[in-house]
GROMACS .gro file of C-alpha atoms in nm:
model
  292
    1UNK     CA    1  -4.646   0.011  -0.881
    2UNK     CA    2  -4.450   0.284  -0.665
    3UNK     CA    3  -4.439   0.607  -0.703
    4UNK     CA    4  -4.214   0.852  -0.830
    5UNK     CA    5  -4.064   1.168  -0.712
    6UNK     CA    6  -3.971   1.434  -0.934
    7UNK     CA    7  -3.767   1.630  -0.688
    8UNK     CA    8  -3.603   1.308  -0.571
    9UNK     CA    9  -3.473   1.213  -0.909
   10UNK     CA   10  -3.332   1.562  -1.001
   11UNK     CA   11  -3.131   1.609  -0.663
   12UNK     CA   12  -3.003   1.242  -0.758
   13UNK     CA   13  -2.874   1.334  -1.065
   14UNK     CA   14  -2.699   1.667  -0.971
   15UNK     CA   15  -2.550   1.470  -0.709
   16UNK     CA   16  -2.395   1.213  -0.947
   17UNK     CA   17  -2.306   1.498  -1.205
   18UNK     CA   18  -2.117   1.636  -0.959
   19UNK     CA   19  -1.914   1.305  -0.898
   20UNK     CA   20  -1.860   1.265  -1.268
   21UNK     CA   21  -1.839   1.609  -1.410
   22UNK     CA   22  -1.482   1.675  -1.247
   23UNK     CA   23  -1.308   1.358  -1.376
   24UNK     CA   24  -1.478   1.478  -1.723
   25UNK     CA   25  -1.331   1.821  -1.684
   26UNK     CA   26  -0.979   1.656  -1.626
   27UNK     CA   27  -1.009   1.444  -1.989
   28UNK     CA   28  -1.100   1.756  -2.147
   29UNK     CA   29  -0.768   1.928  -2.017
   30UNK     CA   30  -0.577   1.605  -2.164
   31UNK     CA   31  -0.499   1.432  -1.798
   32UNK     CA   32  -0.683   1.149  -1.661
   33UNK     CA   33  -0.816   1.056  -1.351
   34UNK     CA   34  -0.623   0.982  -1.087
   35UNK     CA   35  -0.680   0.538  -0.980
   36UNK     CA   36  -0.468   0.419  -0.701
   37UNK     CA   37  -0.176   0.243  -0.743
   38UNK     CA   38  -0.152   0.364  -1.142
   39UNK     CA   39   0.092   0.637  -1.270
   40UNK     CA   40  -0.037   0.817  -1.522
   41UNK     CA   41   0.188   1.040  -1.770
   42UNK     CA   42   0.116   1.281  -2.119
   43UNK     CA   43  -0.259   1.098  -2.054
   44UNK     CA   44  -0.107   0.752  -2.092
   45UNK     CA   45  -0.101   0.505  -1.846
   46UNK     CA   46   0.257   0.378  -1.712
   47UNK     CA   47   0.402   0.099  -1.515
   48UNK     CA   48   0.389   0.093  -1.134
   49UNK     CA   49   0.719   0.239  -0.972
   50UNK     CA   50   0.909   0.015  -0.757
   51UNK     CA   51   1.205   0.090  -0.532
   52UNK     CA   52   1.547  -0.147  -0.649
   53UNK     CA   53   1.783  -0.140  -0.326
   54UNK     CA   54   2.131  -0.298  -0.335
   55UNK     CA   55   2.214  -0.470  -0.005
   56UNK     CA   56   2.567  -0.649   0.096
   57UNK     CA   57   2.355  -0.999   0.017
   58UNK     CA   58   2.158  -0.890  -0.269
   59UNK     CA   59   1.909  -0.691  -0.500
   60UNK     CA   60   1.569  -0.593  -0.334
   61UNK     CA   61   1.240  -0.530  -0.508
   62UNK     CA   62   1.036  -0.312  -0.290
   63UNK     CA   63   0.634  -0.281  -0.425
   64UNK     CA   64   0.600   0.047  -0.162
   65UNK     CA   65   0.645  -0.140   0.187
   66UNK     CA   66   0.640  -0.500   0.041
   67UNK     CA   67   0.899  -0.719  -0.140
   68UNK     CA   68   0.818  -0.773  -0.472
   69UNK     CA   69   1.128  -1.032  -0.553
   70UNK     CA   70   1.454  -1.084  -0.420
   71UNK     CA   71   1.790  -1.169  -0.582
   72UNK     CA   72   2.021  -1.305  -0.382
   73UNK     CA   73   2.384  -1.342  -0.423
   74UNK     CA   74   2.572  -1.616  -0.431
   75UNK     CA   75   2.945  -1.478  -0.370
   76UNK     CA   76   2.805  -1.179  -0.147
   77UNK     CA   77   3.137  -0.984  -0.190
   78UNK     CA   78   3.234  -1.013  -0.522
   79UNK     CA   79   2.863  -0.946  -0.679
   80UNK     CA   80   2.884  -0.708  -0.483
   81UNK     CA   81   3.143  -0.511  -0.591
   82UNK     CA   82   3.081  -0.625  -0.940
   83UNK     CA   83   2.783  -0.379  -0.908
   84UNK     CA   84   2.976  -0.092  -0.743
   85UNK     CA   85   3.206  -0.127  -1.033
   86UNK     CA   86   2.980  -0.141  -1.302
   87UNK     CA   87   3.081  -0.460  -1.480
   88UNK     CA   88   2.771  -0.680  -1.295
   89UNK     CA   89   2.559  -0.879  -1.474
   90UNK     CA   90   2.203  -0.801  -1.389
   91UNK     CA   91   2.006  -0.989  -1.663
   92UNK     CA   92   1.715  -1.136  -1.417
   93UNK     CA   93   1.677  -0.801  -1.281
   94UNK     CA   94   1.627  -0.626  -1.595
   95UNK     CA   95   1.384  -0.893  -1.697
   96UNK     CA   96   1.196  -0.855  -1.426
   97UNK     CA   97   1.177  -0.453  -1.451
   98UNK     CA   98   1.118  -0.467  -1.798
   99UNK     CA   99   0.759  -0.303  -1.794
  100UNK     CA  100   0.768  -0.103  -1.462
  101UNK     CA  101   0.953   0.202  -1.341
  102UNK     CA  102   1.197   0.179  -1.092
  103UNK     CA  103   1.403   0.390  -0.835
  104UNK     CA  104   1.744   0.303  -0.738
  105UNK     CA  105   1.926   0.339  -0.408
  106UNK     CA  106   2.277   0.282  -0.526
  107UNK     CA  107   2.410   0.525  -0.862
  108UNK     CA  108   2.610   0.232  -0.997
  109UNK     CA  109   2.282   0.016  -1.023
  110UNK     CA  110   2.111   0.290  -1.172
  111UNK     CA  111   2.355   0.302  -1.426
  112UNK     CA  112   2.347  -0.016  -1.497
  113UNK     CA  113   1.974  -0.057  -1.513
  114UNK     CA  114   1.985   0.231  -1.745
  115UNK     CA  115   2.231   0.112  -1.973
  116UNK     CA  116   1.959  -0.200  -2.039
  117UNK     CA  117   1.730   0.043  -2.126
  118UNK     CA  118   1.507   0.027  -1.785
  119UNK     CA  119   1.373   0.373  -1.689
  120UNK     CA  120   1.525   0.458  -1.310
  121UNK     CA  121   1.566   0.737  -1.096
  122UNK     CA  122   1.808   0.762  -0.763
  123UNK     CA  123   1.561   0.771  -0.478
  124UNK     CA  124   1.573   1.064  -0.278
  125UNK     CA  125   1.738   1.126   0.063
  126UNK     CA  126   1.416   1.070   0.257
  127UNK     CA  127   1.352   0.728   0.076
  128UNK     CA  128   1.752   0.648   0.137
  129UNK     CA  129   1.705   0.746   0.520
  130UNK     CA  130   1.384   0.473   0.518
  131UNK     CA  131   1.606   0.200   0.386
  132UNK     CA  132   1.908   0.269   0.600
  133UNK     CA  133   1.635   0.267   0.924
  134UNK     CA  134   1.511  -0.061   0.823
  135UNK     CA  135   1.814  -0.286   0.676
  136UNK     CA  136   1.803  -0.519   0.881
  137UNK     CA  137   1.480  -0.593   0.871
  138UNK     CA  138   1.484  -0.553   0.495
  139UNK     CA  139   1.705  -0.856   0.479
  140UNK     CA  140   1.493  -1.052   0.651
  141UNK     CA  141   1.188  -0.997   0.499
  142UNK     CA  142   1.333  -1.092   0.176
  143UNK     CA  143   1.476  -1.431   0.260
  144UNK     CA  144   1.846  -1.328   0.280
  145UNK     CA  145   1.832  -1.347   0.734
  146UNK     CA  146   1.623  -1.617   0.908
  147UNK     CA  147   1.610  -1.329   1.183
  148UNK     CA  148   1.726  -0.934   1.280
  149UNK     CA  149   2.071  -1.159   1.459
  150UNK     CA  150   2.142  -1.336   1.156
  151UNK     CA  151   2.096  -1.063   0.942
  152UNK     CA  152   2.345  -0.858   1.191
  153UNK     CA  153   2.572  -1.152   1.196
  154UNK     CA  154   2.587  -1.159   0.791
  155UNK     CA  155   2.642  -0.821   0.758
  156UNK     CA  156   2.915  -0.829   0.977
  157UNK     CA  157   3.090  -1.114   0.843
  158UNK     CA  158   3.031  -0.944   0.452
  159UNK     CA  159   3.217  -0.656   0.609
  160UNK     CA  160   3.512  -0.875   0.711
  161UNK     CA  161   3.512  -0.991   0.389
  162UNK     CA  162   3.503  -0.708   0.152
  163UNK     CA  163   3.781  -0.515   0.400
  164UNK     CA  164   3.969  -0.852   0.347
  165UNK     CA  165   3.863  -0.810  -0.058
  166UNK     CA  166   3.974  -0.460  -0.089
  167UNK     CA  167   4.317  -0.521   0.059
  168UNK     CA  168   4.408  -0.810  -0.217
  169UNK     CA  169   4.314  -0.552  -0.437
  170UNK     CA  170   4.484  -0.257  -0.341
  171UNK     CA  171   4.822  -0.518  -0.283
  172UNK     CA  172   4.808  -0.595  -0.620
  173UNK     CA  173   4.834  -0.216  -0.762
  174UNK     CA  174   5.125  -0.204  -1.000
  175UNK     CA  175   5.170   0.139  -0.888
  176UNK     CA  176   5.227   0.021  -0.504
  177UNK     CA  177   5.483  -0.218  -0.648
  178UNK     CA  178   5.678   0.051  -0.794
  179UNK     CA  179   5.658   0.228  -0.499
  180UNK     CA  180   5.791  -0.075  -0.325
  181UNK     CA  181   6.062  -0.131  -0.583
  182UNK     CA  182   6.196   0.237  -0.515
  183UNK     CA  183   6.174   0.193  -0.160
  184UNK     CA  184   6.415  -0.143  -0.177
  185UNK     CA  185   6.640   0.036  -0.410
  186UNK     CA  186   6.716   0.340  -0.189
  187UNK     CA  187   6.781   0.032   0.091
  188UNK     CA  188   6.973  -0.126  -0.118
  189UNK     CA  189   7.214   0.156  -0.215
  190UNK     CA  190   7.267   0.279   0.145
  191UNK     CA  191   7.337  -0.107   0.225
  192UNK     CA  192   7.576  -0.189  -0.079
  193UNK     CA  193   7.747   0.204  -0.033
  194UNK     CA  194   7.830   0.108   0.366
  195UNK     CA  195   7.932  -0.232   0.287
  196UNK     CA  196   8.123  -0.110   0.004
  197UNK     CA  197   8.349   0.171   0.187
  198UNK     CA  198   8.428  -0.105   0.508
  199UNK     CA  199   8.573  -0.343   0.221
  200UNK     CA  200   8.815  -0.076   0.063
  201UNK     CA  201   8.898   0.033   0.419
  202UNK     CA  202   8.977  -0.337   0.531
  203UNK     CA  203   9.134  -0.485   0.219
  204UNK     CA  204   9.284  -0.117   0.164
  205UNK     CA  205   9.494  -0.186   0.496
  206UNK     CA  206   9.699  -0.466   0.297
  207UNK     CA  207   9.666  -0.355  -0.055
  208UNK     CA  208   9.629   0.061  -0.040
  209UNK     CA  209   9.772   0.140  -0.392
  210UNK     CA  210   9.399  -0.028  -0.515
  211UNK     CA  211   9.185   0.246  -0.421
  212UNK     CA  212   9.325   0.503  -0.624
  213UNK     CA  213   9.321   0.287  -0.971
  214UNK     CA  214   9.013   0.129  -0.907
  215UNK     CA  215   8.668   0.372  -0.914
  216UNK     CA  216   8.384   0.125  -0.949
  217UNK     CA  217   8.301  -0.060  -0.590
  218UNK     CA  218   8.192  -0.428  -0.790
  219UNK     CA  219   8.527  -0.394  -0.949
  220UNK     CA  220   8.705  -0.331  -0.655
  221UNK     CA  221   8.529  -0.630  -0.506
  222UNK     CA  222   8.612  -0.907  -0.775
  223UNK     CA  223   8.938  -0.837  -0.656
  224UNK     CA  224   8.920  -0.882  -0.333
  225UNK     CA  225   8.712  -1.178  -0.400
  226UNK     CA  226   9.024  -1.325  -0.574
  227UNK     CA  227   9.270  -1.336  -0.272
  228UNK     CA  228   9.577  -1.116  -0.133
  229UNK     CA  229   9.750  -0.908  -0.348
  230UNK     CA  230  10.020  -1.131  -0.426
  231UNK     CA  231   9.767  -1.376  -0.587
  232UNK     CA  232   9.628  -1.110  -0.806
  233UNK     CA  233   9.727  -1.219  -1.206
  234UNK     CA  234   9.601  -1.006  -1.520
  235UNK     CA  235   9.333  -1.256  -1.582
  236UNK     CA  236   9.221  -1.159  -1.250
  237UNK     CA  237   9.217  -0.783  -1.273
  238UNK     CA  238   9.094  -0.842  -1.674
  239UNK     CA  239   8.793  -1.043  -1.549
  240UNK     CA  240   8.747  -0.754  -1.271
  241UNK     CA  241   8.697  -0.526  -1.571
  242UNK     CA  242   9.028  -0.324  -1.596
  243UNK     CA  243   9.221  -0.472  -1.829
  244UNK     CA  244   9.341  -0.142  -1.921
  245UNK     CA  245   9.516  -0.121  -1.606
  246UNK     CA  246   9.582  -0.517  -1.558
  247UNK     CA  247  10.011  -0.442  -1.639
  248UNK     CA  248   9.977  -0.130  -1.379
  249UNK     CA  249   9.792  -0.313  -1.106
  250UNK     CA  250  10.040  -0.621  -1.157
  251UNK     CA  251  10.304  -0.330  -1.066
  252UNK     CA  252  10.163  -0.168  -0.792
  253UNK     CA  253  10.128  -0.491  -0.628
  254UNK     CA  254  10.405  -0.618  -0.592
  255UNK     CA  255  10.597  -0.326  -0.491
  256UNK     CA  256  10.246  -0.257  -0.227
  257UNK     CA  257  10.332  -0.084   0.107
  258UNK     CA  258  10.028  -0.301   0.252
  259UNK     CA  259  10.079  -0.497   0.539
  260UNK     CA  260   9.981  -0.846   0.550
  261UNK     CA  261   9.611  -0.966   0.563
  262UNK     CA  262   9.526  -1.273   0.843
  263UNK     CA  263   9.306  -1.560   0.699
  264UNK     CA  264   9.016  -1.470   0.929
  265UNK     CA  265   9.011  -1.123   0.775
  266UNK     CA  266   9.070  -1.200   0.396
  267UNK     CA  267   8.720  -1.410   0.468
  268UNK     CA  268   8.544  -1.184   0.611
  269UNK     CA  269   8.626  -0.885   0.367
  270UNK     CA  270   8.546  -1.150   0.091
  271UNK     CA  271   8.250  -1.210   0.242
  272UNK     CA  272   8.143  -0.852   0.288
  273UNK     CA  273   8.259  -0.837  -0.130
  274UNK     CA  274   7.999  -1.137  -0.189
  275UNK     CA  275   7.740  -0.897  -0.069
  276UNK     CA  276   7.881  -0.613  -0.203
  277UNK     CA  277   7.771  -0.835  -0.592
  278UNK     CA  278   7.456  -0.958  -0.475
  279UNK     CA  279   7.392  -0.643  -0.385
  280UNK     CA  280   7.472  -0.492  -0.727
  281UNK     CA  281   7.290  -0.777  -0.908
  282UNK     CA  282   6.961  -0.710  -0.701
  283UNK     CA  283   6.960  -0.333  -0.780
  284UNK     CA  284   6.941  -0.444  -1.146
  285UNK     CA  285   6.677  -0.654  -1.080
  286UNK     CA  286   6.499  -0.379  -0.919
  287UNK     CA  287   6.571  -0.136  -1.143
  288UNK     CA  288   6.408  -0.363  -1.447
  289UNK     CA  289   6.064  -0.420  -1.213
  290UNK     CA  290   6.046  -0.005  -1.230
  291UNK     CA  291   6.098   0.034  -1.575
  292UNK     CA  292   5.905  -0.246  -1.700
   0.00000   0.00000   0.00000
């Protein structure tokens, strides 16, 4: 039988009041005590927080300093950017955080966790500055590097391929085309307006009397295209587009001051009136890509 000490047993039980009584005080005020690794809100107990981080080879779970689970991706780039642009599909992920609170580093991914009804905040700049610090090693931990240099070397090459990404994209901008189009257009005209006056200069040597009668340059160059002047026939000058002025032309012709035209010139200025009507027929077909 051992004794028993009265003054023992009531400093014991002041001391262990004095444990208690606080965490008893905190119920009372409608908060409970604190238990690590447990976030407690309103008095009810909620799901860990865990940091989400979007790398250039996949989605990180961080459990504080630890990786919870890792999602890789299988087309780095294009996941990727399917994230940035909102449009990813991130049904595992959301599975996963279904009962826990999370904390995004990227704003589209917190969007998109949000939009599935997962509770996530962007983690602050001092969390952000931690993951930048430690990518590399990030990568590795979670199974997407077999070391630091192969993590480097994967990052790299993901950079070379979403510069390579972005370009395709960007070249396909209908609003670049149009640019383009214009561009060609302006080209065009300055080509077709030079090419244009040489012919009526040239031809105009043989048949001058033309220029005056004739204002639009692919008229002028059908009938150049059709020989020298004393070829010329109404069905020519009809087909040219001035049948109005076929009788008058058939005139002025024949009673031409012109001087003769060598063979090697008549092909060259039909030549230059060849291009003067591809010309006009591609300006068409650039006009149509703007408007359309």
């Amino acid at each position: 039988m051992y004794g028993c000490d009265p003054g023992a047993h009531a400093i014991s039980f002041a001391v262990t009041a004095w444990q208690v009584w606080p965490h008893r005080l905190a119920v009372f005020a409608g908060e409970w005590p604190r238990i690590p690794g447990t976030v407690f809100k309103g008095g009810q107990k909620s799901p860990l927080m865990y940091n989400v981080v979007l790398t250039e080879l996949g989605i990180i779970v961080l459990d504080g300093q630890s990786t919870s689970r890792a999602f890789a991706f299988g087309d780095a780039v294009s996941e990727y950017m399917a994230i940035k642009e909102r449009r990813a599909d991130i049904g595992e992920l959301v599975e996963y955080l279904s009962s826990k609170e999370a904390a995004a580093s990227d704003r589209s991914l917190q969007f998109l966790l949000e939009k599935k009804y997962v509770e996530c905040r962007m983690m602050d700049a001092d969390e952000l500055e931690k993951i930048r610090a430690s990518r590399q090693q990030m990568l590795v931990d979670a199974g997407f590097a077999s070391d630091q240099r192969d993590a480097l070397e994967k990052l790299r090459s993901f950079a070379l391929g979403l510069s390579s990404a972005k370009i395709g994209e960007v070249s396909q901008s209908p609003d670049l085309h149009v640019i383009q189009a214009v561009g060609a257009l302006d080209e065009v005209d300055k080509v077709a307006n030079i090419m244009g006056a040489r012919m009526r200069e040239w031809y105009g040597l043989h048949f001058p009397e033309l220029d005056n009668v004739i204002d639009t340059i692919t008229g002028y160059a059908k009938v150049v295209l059709a020989g020298r002047r004393d070829s010329l026939t109404a069905t020519v000058f009809e087909e040219a587009g001035l049948g109005a002025k076929a009788e008058m032309l058939g005139v002025l012709a024949s009673k031409s001051r012109g001087g003769d035209i060598t063979d090697a010139s008549l092909v060259t200025v039909q030549s230059m009136a060849r291009q003067v009507l591809e010309s006009h027929k591609l300006r068409a077909e650039l006009e149509e890509n703007i408007t359309a």
